[in-house]
Structure formats: structure tokens, C-alpha cells
mmCIF file of C-alpha atoms and ligand atoms in Angstrom:
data_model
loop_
_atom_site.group_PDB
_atom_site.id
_atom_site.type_symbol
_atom_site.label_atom_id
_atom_site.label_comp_id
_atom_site.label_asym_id
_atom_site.label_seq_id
_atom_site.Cartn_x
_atom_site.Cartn_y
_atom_site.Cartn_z
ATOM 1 C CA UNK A 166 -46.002 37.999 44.082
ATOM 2 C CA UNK A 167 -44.829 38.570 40.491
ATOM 3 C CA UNK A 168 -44.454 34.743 39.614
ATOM 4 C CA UNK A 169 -43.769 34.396 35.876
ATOM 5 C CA UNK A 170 -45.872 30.854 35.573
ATOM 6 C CA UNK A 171 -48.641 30.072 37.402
ATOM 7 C CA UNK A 172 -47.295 26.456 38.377
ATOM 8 C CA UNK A 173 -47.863 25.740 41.468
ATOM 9 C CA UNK A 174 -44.827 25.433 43.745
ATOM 10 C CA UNK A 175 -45.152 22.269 45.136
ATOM 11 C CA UNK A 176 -45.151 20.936 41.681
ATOM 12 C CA UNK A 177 -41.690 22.467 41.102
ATOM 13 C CA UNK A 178 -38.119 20.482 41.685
ATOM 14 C CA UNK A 179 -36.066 22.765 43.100
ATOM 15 C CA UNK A 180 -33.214 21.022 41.801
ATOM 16 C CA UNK A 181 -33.307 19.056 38.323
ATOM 17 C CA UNK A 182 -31.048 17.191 36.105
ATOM 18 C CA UNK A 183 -31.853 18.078 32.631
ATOM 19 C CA UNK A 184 -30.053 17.796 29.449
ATOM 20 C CA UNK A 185 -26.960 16.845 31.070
ATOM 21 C CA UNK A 186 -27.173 19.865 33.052
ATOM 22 C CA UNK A 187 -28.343 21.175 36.354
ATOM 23 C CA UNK A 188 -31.404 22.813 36.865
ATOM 24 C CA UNK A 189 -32.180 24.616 40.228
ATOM 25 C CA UNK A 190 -35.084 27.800 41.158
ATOM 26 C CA UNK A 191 -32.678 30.334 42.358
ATOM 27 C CA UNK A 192 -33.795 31.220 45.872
ATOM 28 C CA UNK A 193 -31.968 34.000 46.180
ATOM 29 C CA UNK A 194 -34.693 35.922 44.009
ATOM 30 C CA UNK A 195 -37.576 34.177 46.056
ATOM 31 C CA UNK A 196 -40.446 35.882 46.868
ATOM 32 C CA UNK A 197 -40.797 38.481 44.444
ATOM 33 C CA UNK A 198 -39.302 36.182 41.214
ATOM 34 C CA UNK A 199 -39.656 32.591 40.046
ATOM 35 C CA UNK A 200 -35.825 32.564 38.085
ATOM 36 C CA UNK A 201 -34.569 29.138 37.125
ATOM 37 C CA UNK A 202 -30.854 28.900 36.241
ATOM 38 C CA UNK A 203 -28.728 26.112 34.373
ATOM 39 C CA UNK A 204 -25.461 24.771 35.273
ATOM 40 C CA UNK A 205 -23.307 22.597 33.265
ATOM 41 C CA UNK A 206 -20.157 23.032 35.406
ATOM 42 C CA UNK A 207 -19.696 21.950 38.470
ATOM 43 C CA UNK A 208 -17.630 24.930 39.782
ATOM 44 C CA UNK A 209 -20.898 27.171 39.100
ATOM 45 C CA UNK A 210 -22.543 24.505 41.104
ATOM 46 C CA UNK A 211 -20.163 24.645 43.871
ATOM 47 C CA UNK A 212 -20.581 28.857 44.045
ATOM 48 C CA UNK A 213 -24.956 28.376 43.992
ATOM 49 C CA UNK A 214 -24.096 26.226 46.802
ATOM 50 C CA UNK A 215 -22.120 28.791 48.824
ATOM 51 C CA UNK A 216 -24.183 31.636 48.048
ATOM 52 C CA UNK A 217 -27.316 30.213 49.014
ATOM 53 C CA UNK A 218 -28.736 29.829 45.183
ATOM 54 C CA UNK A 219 -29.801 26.437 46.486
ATOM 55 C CA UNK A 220 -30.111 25.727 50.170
ATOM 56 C CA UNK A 221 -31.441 22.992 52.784
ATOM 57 C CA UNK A 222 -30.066 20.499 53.687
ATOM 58 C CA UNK A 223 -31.373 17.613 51.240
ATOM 59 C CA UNK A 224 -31.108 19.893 48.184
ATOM 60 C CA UNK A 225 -27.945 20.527 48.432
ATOM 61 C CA UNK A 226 -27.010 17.022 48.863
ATOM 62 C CA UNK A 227 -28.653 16.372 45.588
ATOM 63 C CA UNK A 228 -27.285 19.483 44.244
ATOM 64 C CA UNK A 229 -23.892 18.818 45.213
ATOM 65 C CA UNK A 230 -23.770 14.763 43.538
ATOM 66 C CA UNK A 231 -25.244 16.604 40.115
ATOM 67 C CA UNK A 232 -22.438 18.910 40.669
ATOM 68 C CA UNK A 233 -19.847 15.922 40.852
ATOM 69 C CA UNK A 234 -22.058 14.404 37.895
ATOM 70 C CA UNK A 235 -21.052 17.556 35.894
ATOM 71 C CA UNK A 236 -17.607 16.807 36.735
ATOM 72 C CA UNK A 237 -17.745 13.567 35.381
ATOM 73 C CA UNK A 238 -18.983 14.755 32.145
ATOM 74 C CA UNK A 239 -16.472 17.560 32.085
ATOM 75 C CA UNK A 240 -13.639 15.054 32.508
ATOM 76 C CA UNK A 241 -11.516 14.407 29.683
ATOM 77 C CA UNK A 242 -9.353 12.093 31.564
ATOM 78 C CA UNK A 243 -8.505 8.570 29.593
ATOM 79 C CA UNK A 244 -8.129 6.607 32.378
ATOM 80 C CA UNK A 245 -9.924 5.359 35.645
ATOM 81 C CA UNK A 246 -7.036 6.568 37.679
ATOM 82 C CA UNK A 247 -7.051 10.578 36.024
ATOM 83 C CA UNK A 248 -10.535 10.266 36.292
ATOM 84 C CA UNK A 249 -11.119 9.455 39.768
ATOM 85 C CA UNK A 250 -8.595 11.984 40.753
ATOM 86 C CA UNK A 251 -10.961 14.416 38.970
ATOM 87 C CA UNK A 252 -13.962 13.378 40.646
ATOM 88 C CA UNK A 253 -11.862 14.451 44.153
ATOM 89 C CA UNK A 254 -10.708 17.709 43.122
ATOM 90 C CA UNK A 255 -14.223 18.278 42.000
ATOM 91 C CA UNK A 256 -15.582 16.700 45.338
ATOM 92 C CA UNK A 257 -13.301 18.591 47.513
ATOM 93 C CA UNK A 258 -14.489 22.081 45.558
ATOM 94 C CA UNK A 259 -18.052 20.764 46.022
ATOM 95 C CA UNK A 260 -17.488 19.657 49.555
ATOM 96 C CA UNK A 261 -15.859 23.185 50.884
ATOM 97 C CA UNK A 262 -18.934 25.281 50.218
ATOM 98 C CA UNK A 263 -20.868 24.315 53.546
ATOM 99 C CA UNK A 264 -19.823 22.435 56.561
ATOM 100 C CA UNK A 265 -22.812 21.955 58.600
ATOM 101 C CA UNK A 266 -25.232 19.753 56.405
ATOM 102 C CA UNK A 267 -24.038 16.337 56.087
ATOM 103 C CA UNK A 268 -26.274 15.843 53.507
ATOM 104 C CA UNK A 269 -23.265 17.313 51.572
ATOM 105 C CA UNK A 270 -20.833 14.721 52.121
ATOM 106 C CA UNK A 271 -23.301 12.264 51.777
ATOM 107 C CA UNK A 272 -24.438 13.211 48.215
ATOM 108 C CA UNK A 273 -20.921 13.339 47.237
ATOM 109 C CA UNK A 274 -20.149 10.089 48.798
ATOM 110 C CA UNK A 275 -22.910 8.444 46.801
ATOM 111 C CA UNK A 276 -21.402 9.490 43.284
ATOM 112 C CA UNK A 277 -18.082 8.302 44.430
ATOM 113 C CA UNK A 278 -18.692 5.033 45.462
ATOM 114 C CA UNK A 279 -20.727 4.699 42.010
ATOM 115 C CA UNK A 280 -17.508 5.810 40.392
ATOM 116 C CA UNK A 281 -15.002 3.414 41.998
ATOM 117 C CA UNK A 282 -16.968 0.961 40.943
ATOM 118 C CA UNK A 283 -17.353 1.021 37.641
ATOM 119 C CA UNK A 284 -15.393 -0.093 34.994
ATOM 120 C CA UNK A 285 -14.671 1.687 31.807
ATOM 121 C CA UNK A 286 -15.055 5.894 31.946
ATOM 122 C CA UNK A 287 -18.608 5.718 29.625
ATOM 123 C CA UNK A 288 -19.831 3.227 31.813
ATOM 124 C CA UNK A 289 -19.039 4.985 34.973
ATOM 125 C CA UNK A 290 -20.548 8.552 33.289
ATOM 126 C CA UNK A 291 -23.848 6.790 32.746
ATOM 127 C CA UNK A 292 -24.271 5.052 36.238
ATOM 128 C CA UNK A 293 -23.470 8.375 37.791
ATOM 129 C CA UNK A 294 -26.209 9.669 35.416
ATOM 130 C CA UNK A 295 -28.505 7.480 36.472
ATOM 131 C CA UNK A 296 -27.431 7.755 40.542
ATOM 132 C CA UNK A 297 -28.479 11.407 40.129
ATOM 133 C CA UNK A 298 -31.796 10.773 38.729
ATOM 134 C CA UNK A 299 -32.603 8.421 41.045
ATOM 135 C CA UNK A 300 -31.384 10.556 44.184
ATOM 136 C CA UNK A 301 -33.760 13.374 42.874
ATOM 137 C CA UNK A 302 -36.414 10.469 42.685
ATOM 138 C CA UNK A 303 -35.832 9.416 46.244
ATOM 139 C CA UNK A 304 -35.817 12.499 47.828
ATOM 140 C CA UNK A 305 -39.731 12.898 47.060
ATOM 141 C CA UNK A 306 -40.667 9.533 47.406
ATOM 142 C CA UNK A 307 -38.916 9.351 50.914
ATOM 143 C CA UNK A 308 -40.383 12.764 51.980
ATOM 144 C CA UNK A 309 -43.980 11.747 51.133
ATOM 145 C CA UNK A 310 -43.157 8.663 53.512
ATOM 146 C CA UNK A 311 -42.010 10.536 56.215
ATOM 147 C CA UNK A 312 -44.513 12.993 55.914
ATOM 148 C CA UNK A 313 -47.308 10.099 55.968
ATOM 149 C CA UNK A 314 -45.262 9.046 59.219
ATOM 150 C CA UNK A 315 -44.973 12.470 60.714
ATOM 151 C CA UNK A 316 -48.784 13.254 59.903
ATOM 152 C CA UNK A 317 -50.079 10.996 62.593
ATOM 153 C CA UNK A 318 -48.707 13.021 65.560
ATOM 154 C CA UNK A 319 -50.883 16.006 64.616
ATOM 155 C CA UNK A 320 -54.327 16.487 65.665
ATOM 156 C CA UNK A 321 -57.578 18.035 63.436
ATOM 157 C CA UNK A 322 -57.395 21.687 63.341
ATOM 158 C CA UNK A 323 -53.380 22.084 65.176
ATOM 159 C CA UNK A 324 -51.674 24.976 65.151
ATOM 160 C CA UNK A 325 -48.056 24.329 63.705
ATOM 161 C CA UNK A 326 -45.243 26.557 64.020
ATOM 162 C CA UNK A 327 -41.811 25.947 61.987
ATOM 163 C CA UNK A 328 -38.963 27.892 61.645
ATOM 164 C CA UNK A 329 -36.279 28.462 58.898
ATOM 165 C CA UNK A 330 -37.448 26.547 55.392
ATOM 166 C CA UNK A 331 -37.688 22.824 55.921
ATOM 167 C CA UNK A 332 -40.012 22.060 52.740
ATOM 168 C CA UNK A 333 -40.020 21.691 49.184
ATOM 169 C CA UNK A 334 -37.244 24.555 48.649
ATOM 170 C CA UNK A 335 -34.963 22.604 50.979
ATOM 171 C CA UNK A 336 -35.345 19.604 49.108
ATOM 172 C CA UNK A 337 -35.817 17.932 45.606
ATOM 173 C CA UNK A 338 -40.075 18.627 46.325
ATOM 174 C CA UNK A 339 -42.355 18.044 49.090
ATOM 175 C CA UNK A 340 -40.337 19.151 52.166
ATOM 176 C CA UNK A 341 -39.369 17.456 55.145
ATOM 177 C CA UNK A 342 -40.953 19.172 58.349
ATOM 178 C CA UNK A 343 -43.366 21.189 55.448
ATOM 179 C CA UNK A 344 -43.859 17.480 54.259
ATOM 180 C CA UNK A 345 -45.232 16.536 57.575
ATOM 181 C CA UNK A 346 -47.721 19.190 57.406
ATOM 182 C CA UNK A 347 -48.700 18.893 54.058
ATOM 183 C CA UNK A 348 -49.250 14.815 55.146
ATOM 184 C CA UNK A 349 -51.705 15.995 57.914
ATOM 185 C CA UNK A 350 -53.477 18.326 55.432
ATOM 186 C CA UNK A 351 -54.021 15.341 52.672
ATOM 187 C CA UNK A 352 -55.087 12.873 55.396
ATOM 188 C CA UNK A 353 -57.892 15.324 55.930
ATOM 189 C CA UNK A 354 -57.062 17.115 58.822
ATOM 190 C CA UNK A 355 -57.409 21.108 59.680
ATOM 191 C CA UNK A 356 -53.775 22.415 59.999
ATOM 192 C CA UNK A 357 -52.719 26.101 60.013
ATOM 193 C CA UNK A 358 -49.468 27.070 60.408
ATOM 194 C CA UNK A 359 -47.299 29.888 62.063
ATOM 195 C CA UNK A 360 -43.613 31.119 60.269
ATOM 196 C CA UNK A 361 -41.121 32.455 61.905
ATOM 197 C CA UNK A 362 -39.040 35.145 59.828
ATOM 198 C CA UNK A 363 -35.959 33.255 60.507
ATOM 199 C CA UNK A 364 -33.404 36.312 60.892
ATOM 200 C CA UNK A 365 -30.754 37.034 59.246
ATOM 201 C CA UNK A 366 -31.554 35.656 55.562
ATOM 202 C CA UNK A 367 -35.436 34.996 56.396
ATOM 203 C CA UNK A 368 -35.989 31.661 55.025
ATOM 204 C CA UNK A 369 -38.749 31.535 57.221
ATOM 205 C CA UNK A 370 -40.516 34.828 55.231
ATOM 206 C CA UNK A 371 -39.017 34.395 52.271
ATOM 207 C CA UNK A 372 -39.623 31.090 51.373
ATOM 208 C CA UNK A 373 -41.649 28.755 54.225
ATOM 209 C CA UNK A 374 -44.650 31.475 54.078
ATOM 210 C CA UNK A 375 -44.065 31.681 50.163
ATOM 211 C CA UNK A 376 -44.248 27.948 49.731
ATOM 212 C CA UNK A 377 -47.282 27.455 52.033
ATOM 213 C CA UNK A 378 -49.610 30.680 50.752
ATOM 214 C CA UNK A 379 -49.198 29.354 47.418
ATOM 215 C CA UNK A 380 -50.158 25.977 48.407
ATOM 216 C CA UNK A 381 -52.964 27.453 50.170
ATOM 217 C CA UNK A 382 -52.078 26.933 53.412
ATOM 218 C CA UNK A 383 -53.503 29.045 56.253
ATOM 219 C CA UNK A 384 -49.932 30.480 57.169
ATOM 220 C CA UNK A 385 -49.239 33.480 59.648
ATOM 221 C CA UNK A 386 -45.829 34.842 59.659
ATOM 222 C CA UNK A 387 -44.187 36.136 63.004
ATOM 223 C CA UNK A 388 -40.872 37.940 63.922
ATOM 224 C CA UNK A 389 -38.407 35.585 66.011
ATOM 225 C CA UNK A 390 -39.125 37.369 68.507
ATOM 226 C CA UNK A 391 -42.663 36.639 68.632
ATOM 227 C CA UNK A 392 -42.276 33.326 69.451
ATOM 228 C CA UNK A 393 -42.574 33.249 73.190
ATOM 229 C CA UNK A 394 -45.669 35.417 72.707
ATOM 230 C CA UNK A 395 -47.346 32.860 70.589
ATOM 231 C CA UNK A 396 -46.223 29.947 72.802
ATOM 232 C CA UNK A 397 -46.968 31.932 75.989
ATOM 233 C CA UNK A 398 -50.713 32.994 74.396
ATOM 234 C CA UNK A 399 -51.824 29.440 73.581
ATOM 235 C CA UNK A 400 -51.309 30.548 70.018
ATOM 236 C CA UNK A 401 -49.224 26.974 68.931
ATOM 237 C CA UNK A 402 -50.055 23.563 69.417
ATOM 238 C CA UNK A 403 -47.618 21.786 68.399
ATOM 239 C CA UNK A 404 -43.526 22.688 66.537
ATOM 240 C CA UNK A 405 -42.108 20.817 63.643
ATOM 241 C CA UNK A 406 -38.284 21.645 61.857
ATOM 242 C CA UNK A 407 -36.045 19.950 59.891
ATOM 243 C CA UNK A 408 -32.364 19.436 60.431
ATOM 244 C CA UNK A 409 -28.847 20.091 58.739
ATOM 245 C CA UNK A 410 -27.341 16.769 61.006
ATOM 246 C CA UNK A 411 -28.293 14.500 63.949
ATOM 247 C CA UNK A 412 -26.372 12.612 65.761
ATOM 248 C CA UNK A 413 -26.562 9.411 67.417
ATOM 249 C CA UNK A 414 -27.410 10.683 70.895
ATOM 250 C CA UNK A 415 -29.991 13.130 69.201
ATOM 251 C CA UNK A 416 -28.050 16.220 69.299
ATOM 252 C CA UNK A 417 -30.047 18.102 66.232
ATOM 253 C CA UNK A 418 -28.042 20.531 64.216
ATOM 254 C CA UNK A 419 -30.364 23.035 62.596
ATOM 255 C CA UNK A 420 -30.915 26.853 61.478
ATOM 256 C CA UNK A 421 -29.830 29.246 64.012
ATOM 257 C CA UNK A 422 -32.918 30.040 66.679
ATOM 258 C CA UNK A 423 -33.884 26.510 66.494
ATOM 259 C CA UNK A 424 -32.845 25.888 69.692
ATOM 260 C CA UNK A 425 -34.257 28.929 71.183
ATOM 261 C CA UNK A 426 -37.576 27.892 69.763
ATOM 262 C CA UNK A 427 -37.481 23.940 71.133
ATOM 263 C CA UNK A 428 -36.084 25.535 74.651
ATOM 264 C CA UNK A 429 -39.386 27.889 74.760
ATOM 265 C CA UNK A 430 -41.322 25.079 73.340
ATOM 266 C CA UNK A 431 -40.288 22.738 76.853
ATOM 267 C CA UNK A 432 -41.123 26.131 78.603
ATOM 268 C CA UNK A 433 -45.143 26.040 77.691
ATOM 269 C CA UNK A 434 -45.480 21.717 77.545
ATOM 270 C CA UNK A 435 -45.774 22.362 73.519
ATOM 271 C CA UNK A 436 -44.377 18.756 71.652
ATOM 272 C CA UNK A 437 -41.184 20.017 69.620
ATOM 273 C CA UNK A 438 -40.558 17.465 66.136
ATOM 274 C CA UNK A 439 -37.548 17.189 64.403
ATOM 275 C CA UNK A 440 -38.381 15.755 60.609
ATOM 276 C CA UNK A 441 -35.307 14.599 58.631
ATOM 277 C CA UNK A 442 -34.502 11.887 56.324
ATOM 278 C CA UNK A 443 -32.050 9.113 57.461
ATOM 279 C CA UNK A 444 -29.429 10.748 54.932
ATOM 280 C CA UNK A 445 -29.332 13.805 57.418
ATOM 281 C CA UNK A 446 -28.009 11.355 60.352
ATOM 282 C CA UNK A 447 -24.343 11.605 60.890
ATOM 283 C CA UNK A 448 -24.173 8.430 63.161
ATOM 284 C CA UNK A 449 -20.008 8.859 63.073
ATOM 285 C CA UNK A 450 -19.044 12.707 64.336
ATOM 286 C CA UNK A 451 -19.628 13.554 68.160
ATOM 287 C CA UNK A 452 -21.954 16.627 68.562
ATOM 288 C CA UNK A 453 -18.907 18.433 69.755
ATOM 289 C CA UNK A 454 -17.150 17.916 66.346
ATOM 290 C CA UNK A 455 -20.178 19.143 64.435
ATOM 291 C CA UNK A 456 -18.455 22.169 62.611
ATOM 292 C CA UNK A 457 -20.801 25.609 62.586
ATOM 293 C CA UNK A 458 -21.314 27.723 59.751
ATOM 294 C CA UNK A 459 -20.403 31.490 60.763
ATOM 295 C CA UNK A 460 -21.753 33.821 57.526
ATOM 296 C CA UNK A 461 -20.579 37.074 56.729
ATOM 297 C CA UNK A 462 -21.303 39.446 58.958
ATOM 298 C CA UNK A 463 -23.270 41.442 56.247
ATOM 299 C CA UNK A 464 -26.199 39.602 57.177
ATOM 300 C CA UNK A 465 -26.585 41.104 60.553
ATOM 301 C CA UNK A 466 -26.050 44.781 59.597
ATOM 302 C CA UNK A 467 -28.142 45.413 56.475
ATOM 303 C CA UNK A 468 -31.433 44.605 55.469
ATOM 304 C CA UNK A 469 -31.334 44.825 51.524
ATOM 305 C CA UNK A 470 -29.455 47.746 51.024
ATOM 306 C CA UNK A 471 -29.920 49.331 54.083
ATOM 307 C CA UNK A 472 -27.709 49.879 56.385
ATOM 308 C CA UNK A 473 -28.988 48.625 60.089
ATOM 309 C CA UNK A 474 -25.722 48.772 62.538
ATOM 310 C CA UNK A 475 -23.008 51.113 63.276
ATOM 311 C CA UNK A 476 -19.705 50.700 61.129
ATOM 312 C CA UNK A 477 -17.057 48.514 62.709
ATOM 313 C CA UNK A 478 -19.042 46.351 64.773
ATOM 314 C CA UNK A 479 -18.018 43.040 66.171
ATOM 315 C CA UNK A 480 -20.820 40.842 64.385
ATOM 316 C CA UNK A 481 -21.430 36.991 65.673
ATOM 317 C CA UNK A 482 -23.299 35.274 62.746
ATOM 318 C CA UNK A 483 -23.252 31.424 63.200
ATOM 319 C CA UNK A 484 -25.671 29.553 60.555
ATOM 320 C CA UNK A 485 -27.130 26.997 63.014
ATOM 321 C CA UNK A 486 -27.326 25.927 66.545
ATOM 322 C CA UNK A 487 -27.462 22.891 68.533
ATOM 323 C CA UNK A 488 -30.827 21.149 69.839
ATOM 324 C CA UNK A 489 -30.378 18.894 72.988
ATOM 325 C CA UNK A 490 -31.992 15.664 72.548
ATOM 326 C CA UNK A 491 -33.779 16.550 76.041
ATOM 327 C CA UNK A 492 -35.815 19.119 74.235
ATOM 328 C CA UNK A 493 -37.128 16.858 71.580
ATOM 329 C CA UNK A 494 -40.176 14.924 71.743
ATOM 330 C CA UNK A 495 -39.810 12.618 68.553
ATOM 331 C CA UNK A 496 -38.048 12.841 65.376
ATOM 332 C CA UNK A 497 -39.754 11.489 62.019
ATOM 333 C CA UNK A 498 -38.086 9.997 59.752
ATOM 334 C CA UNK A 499 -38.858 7.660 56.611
ATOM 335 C CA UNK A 500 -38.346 4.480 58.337
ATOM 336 C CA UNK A 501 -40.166 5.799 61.274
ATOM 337 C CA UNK A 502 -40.658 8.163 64.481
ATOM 338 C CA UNK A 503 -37.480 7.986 67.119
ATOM 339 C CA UNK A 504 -38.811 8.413 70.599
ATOM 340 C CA UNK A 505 -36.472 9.354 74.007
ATOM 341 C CA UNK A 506 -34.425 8.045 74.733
ATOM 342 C CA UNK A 507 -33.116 8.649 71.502
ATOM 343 C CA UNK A 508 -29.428 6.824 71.648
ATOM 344 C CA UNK A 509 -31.209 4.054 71.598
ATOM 345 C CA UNK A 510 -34.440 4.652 68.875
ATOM 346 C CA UNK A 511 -31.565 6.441 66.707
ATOM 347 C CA UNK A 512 -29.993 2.982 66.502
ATOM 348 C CA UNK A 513 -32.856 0.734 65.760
ATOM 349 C CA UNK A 514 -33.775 3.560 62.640
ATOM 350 C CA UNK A 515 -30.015 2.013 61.146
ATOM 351 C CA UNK A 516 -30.825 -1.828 61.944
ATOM 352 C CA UNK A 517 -31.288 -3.653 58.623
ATOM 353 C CA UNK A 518 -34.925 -5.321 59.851
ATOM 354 C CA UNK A 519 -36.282 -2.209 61.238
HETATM 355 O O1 MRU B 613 -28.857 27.904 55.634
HETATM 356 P P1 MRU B 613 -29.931 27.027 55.063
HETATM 357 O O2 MRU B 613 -31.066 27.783 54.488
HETATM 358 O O3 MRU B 613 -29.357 25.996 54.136
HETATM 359 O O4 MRU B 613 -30.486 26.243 56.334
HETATM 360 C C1 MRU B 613 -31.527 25.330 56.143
HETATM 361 C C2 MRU B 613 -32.028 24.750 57.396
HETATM 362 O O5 MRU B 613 -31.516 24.973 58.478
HETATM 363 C C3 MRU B 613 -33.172 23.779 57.272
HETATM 364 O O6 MRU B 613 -34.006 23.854 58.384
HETATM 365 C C4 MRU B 613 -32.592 22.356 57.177
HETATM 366 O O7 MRU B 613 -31.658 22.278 56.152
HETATM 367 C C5 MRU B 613 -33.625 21.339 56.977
HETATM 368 S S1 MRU B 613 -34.207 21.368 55.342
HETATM 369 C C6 MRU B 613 -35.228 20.098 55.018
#
């Protein structure tokens, strides 16, 4: 690893609003380089977005609001009126990158609603300044909550396995199913943990095991296809992911395989988690409606510059899959751990005296 600080990652913000500009590790060049790059428009913003520069679902719904906070600066509209209208374009452009997190829209809604209610353009600038900092704030504070929540469902000396990258590299810092297991480490318990590689862009290798070995977690990475074996060989205890959107009736949208790990999961008794923040609940869209990324079909035939497939092949590359909520044995979240049946638990997370 050819790091060019010796910070420790979990110390890093994998998003930051600095200077009036935007501050984000470029994942892309994750494992072998630590490359920070700064934005101070939000089209850039919008393209880190879509190429994966920044990716989970929480940071990019704090990436895309400090994109929408650049585009507030970069307005030089002298009314409220121009100025809202370019808050939309630049929300539309922000919105368009990814479909499947509604994280997105969420972020974006935040800076919005700041914006329509302000009064003069300064004014509104500086509140949307401020919405940022505090969304970046949040984001930490709410994963070390849910983390603390999460943490009691796991037993001295488990055996976790995860898939994708659910932790601080998916959010502002600390992680959201990697904040669960961190939890369960600083409340003194044993915890080791098993990565899958997370095929075709390898979040799972290139980041998840990345994050963890540097934290010095006991981490073993496996190929997708290596997670029956593990189940099957008594190798995994217990599964915790994140999530891109969840539903009301606790449909979980999440990285593509998820599903084929929670279905194998049922198959050997082992308790599949779900960790997300309430900001990843879409309590509006039916799971039907839930749009699916497909990538570029790139993905699937290389591997770096190698060429893996035969030219002119039909490639199927969708960016996530759907969980039933009859494979899922809780999901933690900051105000608390839903339980089946989940239409229900989902509902009482959203009531104001929960
Ligand atoms: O395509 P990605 O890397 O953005 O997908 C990320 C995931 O699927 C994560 O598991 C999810 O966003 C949860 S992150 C806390």
C-alpha cells in the first residue's frame, strides 16, 4: 500500500467542505494511492459522482448538497427567482448522475428547502453553507449511533461477513454496516471479518478490506463466489450491509450480489443485517418503481486493461439488486433496530416519539 500520509483512514472525511470548495479522497485510485481532489464547481461534482470518484450511498448525498452549495456560490443571479432557477438546473445535473441511492435526492432536497426559505441571496449562500457543514457533521455523529445500536446484536469473537463498501468510504467517516462492526470492536468485543470482492468494480477488495486492514481489523477477503463455501463451512456467524434505499415494506436496495448473499445466508440459519441511516429510507416509491443502475458493460469484460470476454458480447451489468424483507433479520438504524415484520417497525422508526 503506497499511502502518501500515514493518517489513519478512519480519521479521514471522505468528503469535506473546505475553503468554499469540495474536498473528496478519490476512490477511484484506492488501494494503491491516497489522492484527494478539489472541486469548486458543481458540474465537476456532478461527473465524480457518475464516475464513481465518490460513491455510497450517504457520501454521495453529502457530496451531491456541496455540489448544489457550489452552485449557489457560482450563481450570479440578482434575484431569488434567477437564483432558485439555478439551484434546479444545478439540482437536476446533480440529480441525473445516479438513480438508485436516494440519498441523492435527499441531499439535494435538503439544500433546496434551505434555499426557498431564505430571504436575501447572501443570506441564503450562508445557510446553505452552514446546511453542508452540518450534514457532513451528522453523518458521523448518526453513524457512531447506529453503530452503538447495531453493536449489540453481535456476539464476542463473531465472524462478520459484508459485501460491497458500506463504511467510512461510503460515507462522510465511520461507515454504516463497517460502523456496526467497528461499534462491536470498541465495546470490547472479538470481531473478525470476511470481504467479499464485490465483482465488477470490487468495492469489497478495493476499499472494505483496505479500510479495515488499516484499521487493524482481522479481515479475510473472498471471491463472490466463495460465499456459499464460507456459509456452508461454518466459516460466518453472522452478515451485515448497508443499503442504497429501503422501502416501507423492507424491500432493501443494495450493491448487486446482495441478495444472493442474504438468500444463502437464510440457506445456513446465518442472521442477515441491513445497517442504514433513516436518510436511506424512501418511505414514498413502491419497490417496483425503485429504478436500477445498469453500468457500462466495460465492467464485465476487462479487468484493468485486460481484456476478459469475447468482442461483441451481450453484457447485463445492473448496479444493485433487490433484498426481500423475508430474508432480513433486523435492520439498524440511528433511531433503532426494525424487526419483522418490518411494514410495521419501518413505520414506528418515522413516528415523531419513537
Ligand atoms: O455503486 P456504489 O459503490 O455506490 O454502491 C455502494 C453500495 O451499494 C453500498 O453498499 C451502499 O451504498 C451502502 S453505503 C453505506
Amino acid at each position: 500500500m503506497t499511502l502518501e500520509n500515514n493518517e489513519k483512514q478512519s480519521t479521514l472525511k471522505t468528503v469535506e467542505w473546505r475553503d468554499n470548495k469540495v474536498v473528496m479522497i478519490d476512490q477511484t485510485k484506492l488501494p494503491n494511492q491516497l489522492v484527494f481532489v478539489t472541486y469548486d464547481d458543481y458540474n465537476q461534482v456532478a461527473e465524480a459522482i457518475k464516475t464513481l470518484v465518490v460513491r455510497g450511498a450517504p457520501a454521495i448525498g453529502v457530496s451531491g448538497a456541496m455540489g448544489l452549495a457550489l452552485a449557489a456560490l457560482q450563481s450570479k443571479s440578482n434575484t431569488k427567482e434567477d437564483f432558485i432557477s439555478d439551484l434546479e438546473k444545478a439540482k437536476k445535473i446533480l440529480f441525473d448522475t445516479r438513480p438508485t441511492a436516494v440519498n441523492l435526492a435527499w441531499g439535494l432536497d435538503q439544500i433546496m428547502e434551505v434555499a426557498n426559505e431564505g430571504s436575501s441571496i447572501n443570506q441564503i449562500k450562508e445557510s446553505i453553507i452552514e446546511q453542508v457543514k452540518k450534514m457532513a457533521e451528522d453523518d458521523i455523529r448518526i453513524n457512531k449511533t447506529m453503530g452503538k445500536n447495531g453493536s449489540e446484536l453481535f456476539d464476542n469473537n463473531d465472524t462478520v461477513m459484508t459485501h460491497c463498501n458500506a463504511g467510512g468510504l461510503a460515507t462522510v467517516g465511520y461507515g454504516t454496516a463497517l460502523g456496526v462492526i467497528r461499534a462491536t470492536r470498541e465495546s470490547g468485543k472479538n470481531v473478525k471479518v470476511i470481504a467479499t470482492e464485490t465483482r465488477p468494480i470490487q468495492q469489497g477488495s478495493r476499499l472494505t478490506a483496505f479500510e479495515l486492514k488499516h484499521d487493524g481489523f482481522d479481515v479475510s477477503l473472498i471471491p463472490d463466489t466463495a460465499v456459499g463455501y464460507t456459509m456452508a463451512n461454518g466459516l460466518v456467524n453472522k452478515v451485515v450491509v448497508g443499503a442504497d434505499r429501503i422501502v416501507k415494506t423492507g424491500h432493501v436496495f443494495n450493491k448487486i450480489g446482495t441478495y444472493q448473499v442474504a438468500t444463502m445466508a437464510k440457506q445456513h440459519g446465518i442472521p442477515f443485517y441491513v445497517a442504514a441511516p433513516l436518510s436511506t429510507f424512501d418511505m414514498k416509491t413502491n419497490a417496483e418503481d425503485v429504478i436500477i443502475e445498469m453500468r457500462k458493460g466495460s465492467e464485465v469484460t476487462s479487468l484493468g486493461d485486460k481484456k476478459t470476454a469475447p468482442d461483441d458480447i451481450e453484457i447485463i451489468n445492473p448496479a444493485f439488486d433487490m433484498t426481500p424483507p423475508e430474508l432480513i433479520s433486523g435492520i439498524i438504524t440511528e433511531k433503532g433496530i426494525a424487526k419483522p415484520p418490518f411494514e410495521e417497525s419501518i413505520k414506528k422508526l418515522f413516528d415523531k416519539d419513537f
